[in-house]
Short mmCIF file of C-alpha atoms in Angstrom, two decimals:
data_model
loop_
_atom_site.label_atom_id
_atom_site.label_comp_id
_atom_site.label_asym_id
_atom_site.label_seq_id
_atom_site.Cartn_x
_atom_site.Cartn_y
_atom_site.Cartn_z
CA UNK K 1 5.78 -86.68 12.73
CA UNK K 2 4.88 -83.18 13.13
CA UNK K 3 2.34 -81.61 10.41
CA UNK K 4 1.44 -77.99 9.15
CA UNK K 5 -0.84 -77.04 6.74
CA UNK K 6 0.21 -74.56 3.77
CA UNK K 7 -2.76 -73.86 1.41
CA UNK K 8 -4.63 -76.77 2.80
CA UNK K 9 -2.03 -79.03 1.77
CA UNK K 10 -0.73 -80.97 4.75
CA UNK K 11 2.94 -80.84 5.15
CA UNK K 12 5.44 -82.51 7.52
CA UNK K 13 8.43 -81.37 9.05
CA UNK K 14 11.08 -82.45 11.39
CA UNK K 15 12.09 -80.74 14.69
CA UNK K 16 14.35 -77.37 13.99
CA UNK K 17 13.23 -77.24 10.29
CA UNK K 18 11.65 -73.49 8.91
CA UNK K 19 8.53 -73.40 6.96
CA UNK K 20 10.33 -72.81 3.38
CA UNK K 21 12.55 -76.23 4.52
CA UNK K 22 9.17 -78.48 5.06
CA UNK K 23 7.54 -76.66 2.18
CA UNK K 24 10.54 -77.44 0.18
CA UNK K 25 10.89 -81.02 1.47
CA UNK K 26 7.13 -81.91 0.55
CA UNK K 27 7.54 -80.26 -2.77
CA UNK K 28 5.77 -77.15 -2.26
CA UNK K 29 7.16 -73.71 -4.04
CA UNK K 30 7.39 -71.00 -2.03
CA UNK K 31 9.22 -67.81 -4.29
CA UNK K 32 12.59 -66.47 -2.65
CA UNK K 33 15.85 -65.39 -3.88
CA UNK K 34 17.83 -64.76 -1.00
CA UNK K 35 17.37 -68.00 0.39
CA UNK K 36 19.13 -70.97 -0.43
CA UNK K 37 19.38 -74.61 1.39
CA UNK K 38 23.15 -74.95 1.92
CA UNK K 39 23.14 -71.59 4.08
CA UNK K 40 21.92 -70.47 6.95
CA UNK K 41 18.96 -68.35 6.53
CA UNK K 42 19.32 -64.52 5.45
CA UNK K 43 15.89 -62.98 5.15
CA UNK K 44 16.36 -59.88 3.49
CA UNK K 45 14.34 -60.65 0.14
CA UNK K 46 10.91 -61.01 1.88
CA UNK K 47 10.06 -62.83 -1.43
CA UNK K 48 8.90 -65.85 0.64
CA UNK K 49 7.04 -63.59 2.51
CA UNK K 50 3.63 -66.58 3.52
CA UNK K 51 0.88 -65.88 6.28
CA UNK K 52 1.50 -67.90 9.59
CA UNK K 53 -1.95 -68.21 11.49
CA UNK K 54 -2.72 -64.89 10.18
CA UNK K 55 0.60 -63.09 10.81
CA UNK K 56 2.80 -62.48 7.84
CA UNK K 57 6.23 -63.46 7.92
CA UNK K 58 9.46 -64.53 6.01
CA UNK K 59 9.26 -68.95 5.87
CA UNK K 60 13.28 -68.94 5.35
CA UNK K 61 13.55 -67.31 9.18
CA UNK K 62 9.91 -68.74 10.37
CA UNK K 63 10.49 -72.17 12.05
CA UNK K 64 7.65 -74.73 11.12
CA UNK K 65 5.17 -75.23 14.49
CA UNK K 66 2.71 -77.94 15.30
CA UNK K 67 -0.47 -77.19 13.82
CA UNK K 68 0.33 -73.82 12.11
CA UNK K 69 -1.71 -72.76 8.75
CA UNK K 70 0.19 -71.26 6.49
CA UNK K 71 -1.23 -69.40 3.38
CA UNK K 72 1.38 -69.18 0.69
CA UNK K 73 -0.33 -69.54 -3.17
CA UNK K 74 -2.57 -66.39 -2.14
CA UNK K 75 -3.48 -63.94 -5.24
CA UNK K 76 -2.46 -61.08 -2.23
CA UNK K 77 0.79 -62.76 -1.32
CA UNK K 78 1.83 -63.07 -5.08
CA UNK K 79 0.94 -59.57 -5.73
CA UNK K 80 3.08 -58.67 -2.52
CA UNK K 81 5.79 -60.63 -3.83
CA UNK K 82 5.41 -59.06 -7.47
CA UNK K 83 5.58 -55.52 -5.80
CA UNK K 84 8.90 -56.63 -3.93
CA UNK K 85 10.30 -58.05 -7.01
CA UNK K 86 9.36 -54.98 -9.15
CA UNK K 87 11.40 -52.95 -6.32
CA UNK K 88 14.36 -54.85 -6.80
CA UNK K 89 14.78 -54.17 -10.72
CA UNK K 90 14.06 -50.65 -9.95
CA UNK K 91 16.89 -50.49 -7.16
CA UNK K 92 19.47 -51.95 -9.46
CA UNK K 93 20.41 -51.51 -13.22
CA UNK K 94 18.67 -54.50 -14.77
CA UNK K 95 19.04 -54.88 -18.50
CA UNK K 96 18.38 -58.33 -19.32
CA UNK K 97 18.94 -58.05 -23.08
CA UNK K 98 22.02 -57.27 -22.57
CA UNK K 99 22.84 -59.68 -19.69
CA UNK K 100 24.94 -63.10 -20.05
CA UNK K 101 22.53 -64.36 -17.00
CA UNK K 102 19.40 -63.23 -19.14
CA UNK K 103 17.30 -66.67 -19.60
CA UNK K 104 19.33 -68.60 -16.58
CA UNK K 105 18.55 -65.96 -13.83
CA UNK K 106 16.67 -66.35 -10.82
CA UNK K 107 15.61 -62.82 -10.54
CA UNK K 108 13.86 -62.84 -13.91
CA UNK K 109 12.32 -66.67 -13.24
CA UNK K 110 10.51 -65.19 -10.13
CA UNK K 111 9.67 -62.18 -12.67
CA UNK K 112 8.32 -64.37 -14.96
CA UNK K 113 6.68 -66.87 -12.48
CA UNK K 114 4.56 -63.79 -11.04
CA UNK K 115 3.32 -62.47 -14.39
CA UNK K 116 5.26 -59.45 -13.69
CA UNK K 117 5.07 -57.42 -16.86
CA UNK K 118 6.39 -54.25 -16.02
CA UNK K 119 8.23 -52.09 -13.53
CA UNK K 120 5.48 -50.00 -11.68
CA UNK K 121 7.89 -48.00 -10.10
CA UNK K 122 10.02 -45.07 -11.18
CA UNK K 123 13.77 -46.05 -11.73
CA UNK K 124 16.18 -45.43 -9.34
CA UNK K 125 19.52 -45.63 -12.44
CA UNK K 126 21.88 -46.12 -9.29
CA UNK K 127 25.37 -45.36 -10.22
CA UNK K 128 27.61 -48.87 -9.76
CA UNK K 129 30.70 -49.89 -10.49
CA UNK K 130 31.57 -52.64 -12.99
CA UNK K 131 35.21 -54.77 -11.63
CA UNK K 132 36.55 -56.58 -14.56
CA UNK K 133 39.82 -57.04 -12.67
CA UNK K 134 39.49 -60.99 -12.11
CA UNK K 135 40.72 -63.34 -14.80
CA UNK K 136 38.07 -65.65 -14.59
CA UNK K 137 35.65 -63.74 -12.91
CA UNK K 138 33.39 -60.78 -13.38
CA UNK K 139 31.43 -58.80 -11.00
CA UNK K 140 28.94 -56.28 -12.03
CA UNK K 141 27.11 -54.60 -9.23
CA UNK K 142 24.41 -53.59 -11.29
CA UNK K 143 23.01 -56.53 -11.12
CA UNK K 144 23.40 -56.79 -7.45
CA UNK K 145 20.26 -57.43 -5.02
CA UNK K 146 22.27 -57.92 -1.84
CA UNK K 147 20.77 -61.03 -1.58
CA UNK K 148 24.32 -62.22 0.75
CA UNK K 149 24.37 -65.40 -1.12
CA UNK K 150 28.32 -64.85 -2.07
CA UNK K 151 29.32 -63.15 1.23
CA UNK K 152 27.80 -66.64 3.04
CA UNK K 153 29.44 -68.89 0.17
CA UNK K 154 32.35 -67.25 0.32
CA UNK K 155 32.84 -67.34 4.38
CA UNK K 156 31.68 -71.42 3.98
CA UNK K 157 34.59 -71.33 1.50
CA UNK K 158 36.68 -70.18 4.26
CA UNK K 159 38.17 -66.78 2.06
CA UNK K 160 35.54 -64.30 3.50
CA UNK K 161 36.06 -62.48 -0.16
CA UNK K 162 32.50 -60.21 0.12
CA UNK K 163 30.54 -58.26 2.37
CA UNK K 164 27.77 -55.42 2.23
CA UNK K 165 28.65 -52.05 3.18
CA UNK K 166 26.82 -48.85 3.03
CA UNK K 167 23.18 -47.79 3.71
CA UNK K 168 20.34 -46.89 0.94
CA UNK K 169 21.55 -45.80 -2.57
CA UNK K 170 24.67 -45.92 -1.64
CA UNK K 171 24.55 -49.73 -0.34
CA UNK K 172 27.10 -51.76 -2.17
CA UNK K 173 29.07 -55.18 -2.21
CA UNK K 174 32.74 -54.78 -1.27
CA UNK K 175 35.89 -57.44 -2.24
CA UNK K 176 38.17 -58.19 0.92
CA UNK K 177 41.54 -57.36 -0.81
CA UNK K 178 44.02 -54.49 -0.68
CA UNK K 179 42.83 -52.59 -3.74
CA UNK K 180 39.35 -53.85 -3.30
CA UNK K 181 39.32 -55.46 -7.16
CA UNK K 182 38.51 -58.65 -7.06
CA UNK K 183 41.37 -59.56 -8.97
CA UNK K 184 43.47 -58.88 -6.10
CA UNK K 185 41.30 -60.73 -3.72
CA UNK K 186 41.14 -64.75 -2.84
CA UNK K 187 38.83 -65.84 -4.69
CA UNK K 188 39.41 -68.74 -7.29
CA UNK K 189 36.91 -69.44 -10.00
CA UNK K 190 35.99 -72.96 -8.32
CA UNK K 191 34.91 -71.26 -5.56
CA UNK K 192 31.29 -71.94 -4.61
CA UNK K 193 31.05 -68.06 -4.15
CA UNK K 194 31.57 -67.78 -7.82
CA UNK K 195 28.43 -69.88 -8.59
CA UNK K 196 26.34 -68.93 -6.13
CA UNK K 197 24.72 -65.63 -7.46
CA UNK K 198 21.21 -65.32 -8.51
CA UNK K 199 21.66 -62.94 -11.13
CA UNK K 200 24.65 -61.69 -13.14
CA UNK K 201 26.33 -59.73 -10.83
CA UNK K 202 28.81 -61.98 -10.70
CA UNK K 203 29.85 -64.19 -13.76
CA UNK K 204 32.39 -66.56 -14.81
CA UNK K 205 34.22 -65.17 -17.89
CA UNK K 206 33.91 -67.34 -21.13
CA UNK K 207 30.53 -68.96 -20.62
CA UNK K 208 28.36 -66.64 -21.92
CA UNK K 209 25.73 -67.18 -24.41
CA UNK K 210 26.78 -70.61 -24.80
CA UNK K 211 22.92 -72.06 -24.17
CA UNK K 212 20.76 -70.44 -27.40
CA UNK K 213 17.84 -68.36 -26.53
CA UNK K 214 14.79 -70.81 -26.11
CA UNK K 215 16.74 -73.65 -24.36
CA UNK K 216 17.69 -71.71 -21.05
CA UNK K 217 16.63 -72.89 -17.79
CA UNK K 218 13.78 -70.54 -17.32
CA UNK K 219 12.87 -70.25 -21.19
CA UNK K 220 9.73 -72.74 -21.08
CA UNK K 221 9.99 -73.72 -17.69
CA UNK K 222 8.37 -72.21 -14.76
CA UNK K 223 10.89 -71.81 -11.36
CA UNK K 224 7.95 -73.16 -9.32
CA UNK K 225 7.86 -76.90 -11.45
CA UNK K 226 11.57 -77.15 -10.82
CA UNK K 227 13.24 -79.42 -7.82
CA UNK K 228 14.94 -77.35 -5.32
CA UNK K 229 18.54 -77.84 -6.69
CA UNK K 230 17.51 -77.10 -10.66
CA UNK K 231 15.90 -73.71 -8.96
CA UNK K 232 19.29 -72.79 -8.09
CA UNK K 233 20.59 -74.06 -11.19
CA UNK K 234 22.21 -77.03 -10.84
CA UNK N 1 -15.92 -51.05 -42.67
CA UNK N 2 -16.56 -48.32 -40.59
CA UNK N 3 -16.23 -49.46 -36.88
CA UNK N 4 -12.53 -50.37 -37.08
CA UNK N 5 -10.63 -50.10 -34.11
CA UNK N 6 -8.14 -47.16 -35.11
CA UNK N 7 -4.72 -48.09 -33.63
CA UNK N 8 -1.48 -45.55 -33.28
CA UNK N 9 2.64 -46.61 -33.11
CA UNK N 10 5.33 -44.64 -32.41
CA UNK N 11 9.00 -45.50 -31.79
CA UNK N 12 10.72 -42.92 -29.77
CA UNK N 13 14.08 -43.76 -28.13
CA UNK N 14 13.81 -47.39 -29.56
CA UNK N 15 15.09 -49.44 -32.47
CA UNK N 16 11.90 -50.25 -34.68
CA UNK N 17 12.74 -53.78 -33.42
CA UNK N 18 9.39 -53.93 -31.86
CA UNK N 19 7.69 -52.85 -35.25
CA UNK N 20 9.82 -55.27 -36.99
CA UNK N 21 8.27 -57.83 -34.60
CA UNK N 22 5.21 -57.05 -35.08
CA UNK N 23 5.24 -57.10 -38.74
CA UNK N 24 6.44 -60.65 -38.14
CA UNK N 25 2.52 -61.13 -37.80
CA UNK N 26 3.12 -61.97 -41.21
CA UNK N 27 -0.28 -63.72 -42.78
CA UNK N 28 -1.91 -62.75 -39.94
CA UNK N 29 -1.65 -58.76 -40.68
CA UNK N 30 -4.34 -60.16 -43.24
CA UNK N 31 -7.70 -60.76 -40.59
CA UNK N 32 -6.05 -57.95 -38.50
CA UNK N 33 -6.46 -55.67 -40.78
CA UNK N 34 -10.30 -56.51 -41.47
CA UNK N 35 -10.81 -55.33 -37.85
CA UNK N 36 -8.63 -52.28 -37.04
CA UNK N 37 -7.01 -49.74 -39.29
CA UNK N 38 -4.03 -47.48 -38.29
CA UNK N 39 -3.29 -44.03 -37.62
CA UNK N 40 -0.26 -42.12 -36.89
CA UNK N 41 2.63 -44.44 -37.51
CA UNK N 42 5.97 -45.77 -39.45
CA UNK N 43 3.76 -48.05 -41.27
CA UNK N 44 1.34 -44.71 -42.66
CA UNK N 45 3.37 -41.91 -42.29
CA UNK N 46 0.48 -40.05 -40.68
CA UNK N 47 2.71 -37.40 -38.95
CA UNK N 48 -0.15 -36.62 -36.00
CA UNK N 49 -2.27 -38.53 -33.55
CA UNK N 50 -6.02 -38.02 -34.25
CA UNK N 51 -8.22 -40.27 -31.25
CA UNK N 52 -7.51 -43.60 -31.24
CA UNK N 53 -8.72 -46.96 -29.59
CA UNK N 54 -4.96 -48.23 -29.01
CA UNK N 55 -1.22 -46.37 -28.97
CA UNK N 56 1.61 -49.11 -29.05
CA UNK N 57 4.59 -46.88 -27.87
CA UNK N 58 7.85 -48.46 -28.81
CA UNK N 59 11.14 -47.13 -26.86
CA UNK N 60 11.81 -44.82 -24.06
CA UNK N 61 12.05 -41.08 -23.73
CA UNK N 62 15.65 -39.82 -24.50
CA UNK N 63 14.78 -36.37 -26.09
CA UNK N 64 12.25 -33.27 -25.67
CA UNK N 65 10.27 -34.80 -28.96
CA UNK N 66 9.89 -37.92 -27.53
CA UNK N 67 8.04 -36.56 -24.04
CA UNK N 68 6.02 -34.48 -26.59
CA UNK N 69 5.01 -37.38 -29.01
CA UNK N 70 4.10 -39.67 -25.87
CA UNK N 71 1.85 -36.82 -24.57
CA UNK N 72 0.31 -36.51 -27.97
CA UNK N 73 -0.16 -40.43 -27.79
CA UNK N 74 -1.77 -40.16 -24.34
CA UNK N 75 -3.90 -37.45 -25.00
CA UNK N 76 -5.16 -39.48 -28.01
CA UNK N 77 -5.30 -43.14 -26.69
CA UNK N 78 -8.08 -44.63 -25.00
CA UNK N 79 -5.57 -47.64 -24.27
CA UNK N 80 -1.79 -46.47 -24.07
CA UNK N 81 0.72 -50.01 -24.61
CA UNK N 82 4.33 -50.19 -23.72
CA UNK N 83 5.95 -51.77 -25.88
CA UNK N 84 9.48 -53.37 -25.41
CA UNK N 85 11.78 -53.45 -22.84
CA UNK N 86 12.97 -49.61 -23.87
CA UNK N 87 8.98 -48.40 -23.14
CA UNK N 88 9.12 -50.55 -20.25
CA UNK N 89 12.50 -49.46 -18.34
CA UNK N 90 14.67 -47.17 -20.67
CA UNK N 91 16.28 -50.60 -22.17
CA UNK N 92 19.57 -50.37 -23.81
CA UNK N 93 19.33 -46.82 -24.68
CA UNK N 94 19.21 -45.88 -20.40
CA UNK N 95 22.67 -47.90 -20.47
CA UNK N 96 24.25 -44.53 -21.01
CA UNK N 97 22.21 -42.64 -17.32
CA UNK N 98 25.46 -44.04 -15.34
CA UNK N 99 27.86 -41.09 -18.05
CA UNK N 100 27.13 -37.71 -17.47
CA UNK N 101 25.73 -36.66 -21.37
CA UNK N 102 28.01 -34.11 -22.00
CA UNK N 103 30.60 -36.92 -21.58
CA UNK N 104 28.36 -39.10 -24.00
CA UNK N 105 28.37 -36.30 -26.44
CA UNK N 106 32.52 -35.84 -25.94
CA UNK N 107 32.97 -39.06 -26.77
CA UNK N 108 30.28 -39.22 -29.31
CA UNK N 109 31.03 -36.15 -31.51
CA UNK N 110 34.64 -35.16 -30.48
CA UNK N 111 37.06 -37.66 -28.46
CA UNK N 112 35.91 -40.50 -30.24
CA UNK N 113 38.20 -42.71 -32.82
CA UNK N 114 37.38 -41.93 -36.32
CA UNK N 115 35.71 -38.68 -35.63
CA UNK N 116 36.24 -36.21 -38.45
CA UNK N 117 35.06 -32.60 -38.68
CA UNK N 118 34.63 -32.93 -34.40
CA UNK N 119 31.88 -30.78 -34.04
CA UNK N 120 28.42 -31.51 -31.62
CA UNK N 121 25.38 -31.37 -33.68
CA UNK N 122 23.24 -27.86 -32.69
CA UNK N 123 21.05 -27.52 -35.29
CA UNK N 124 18.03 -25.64 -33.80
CA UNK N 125 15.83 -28.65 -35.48
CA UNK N 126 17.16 -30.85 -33.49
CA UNK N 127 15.38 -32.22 -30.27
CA UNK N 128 17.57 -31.19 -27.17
CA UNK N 129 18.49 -34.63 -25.22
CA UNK N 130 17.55 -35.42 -21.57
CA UNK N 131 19.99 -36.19 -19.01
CA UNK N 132 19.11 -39.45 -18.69
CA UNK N 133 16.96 -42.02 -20.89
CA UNK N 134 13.22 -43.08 -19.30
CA UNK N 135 10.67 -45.19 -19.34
CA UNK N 136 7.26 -44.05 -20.37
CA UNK N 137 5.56 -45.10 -17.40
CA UNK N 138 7.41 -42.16 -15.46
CA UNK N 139 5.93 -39.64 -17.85
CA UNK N 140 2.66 -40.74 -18.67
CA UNK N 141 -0.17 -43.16 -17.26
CA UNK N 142 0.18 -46.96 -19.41
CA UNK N 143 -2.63 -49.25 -19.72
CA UNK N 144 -0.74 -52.07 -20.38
CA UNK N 145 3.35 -53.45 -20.94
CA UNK N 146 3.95 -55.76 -23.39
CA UNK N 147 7.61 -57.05 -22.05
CA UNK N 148 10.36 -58.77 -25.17
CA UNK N 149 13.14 -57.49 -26.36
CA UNK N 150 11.32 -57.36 -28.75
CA UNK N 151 8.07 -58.80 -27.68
CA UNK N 152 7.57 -61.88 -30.31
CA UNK N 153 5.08 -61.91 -32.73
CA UNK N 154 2.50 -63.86 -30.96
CA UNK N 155 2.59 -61.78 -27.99
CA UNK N 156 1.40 -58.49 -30.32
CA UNK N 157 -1.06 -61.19 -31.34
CA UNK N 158 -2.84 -62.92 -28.21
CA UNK N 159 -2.72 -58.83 -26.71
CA UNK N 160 -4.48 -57.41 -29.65
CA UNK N 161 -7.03 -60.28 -30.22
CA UNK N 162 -7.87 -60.21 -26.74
CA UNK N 163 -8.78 -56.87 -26.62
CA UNK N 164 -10.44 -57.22 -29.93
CA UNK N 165 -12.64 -60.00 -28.65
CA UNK N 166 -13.02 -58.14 -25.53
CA UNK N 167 -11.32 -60.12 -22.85
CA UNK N 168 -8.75 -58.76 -20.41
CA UNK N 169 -5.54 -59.00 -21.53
CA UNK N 170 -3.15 -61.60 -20.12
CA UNK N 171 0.19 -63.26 -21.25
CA UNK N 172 0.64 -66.47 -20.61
CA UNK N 173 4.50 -67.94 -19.17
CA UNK N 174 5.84 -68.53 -23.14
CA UNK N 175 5.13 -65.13 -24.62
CA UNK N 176 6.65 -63.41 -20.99
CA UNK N 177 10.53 -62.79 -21.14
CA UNK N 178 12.27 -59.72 -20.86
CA UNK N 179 15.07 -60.14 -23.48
#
């Protein structure tokens, strides 16, 4: 079998497999958000950002080589990744004490996993829209980070309910329905598309608050301890 | 004891949650106080800043007093804290930047259900309100963020003994959350 090394740590991987999939196989963390397993790759997080043979680049898009060294667990990468992650609460409107996903959200787990204690930057207060129009389902793209999770669930779901329009400020997530409310779309709350999302941006209705603060899945627990499928909280 | 550090608090557009959460220090206010006495805030009533070692600033800036008190607090504070998740990014207050404030104060003062005697408050006395709620750090240079909504007890405590014993302040995974 084919080996690379990330942090010194020699890692296998199978023809066709990216660095985050042989780093995730061999139980190595590697912090993303916009990646997960069951889709094809996205890359627009740069979270997993790790240093191939000197050359930075993303390990969900990077496919694993013969031989490469890969530096992930760097004190520069992390504060890379802290600065990206900083940048993403800035873009959006994150209030986490007032947000259902508060204590089960990836966004915050990364947060917490880098020591990230503040913002650094100056806040960008975005104006989004809020569609309540689902029965089951609530989307709040405030809490967006156009990670494409739900527009690649949702096509694997065969509905093709989201996609990402617009450039800058003004980028959004749009429904595929007449009206463009989500109530008026396909989607059904067993839809993978409505589990999918790393943050609260979009939530099924009725299950909030239903874990007590202190026994959430990132209360105590690190993201980077976690198996791949409890990262993305199953 | 005359080499106490001399500590400062404020609240501006906050709750006194964090205060409240730091007065959960309970027993432990005891040895704290040995080492550092305080200076302008809620808990002395001191109404101005004189130099201080450390300013814990509690809440964002939603008003023309608040941007003056946190550049009183600067211009005081060798070490300038925020405090909260207000102080760190507007918090709950900065819910209301996405409605235009006159349409805040419509609904507020006037529109609102239950409003009697519709009138929006004007006394000269009162501080005129920003267009949209901030965090400190776009106002003023901070030292250090204590994140918590509030921030619990023990993460007022491991900051303020760590600077006390003179270590570089860190918070460890359990006291970081940011609700």
């Amino acid at each position: 079998m084919s080996h690379i090394t990330i942090d010194g740590q020699v890692v296998p991987f199978e023809e066709g497999q990216t660095i985050i999939e042989a780093a995730t196989a061999a139980g190595v963390y590697i912090p993303h958000l916009c990646h997960n397993p069951e889709y094809a790759p996205h890359g627009s997080c740069k979270l997993c950002t790790v240093n191939v043979n000197g050359r930075n680049a993303t390990a969900c898009t990077f496919p694993a080589v013969e031989g490469q060294t890969v530096c992930n667990n760097t004190e520069e990468l992390n504060f890379d990744r802290k600065r990206l992650t900083q940048m993403l609460f800035v873009e959006g409107n994150h209030f986490c004490p007032s947000c259902e996903k508060s204590g089960n959200c990836e966004l915050q787990a990364v947060g917490y996993h880098l020591n990230m204690l503040d913002n650094h930057y100056p806040h960008f207060f975005a104006l989004r829209d809020l569609d309540s129009s689902h029965p089951d389902l609530l989307l709040d793209r405030n809490r967006c980070i156009f990670c494409n999770l739900c527009v690649r669930a949702s096509h694997a779901d065969g509905k093709d309910v989201f996609a990402i329009a617009g450039r800058g400020i003004n980028k959004h997530l749009i429904v595929n329905s007449a009206s463009g409310n989500l109530g008026d779309s396909d989607i059904n709350v067993d839809d993978r598309a409505a589990h999918i999302c790393p943050t609260g941006a979009i939530l099924v209705k009725g299950t909030a608050f239903k874990v007590p603060i202190g026994q959430r899945r990132y209360d105590h627990h690190d993201i980077c301890d976690m198996s791949a499928g409890e990262q993305h909280g199953e | 004891m005359a080499n106490k550090v001399r500590i400062a608090t404020t609240s501006l557009a906050g709750c006194f949650g964090c205060h409240m959460s730091f007065l959960d220090l309970d027993e432990r206010l005891v040895p704290l106080a040995e080492l550092v006495e305080f200076n302008r805030s809620p808990i002395t009533d001191i109404k101005h800043c004189a130099p201080c070692d450390i300013g814990l600033i509690e809440g964002g800036v939603c008003n023309a007093e608040n941007v003056h008190v946190l550049r009183e607090f600067r211009q005081n504070c060798k070490i300038l804290v925020a405090v909260g998740a207000c102080a760190i990014n507007g918090g709950l207050p900065a819910m209301r930047n996405s409605v235009p404030l006159e349409e805040c104060l419509r609904e507020a003062y006037l529109d609102g259900i239950g409003v009697e005697n519709p009138m929006i408050p004007n006394d000269p006395e009162l501080p005129l309100l920003l267009n949209q709620v901030h965090p400190i750090h776009e106002v003023v240079k901070i030292d250090y963020s204590l994140p918590g909504c509030p921030p619990s007890a023990d993460v007022f405590w491991k900051f303020l003994t760590d600077l006390l014993e003179g270590r570089e302040p860190g918070l460890d995974y359990d006291l970081v959350h940011y609700d």
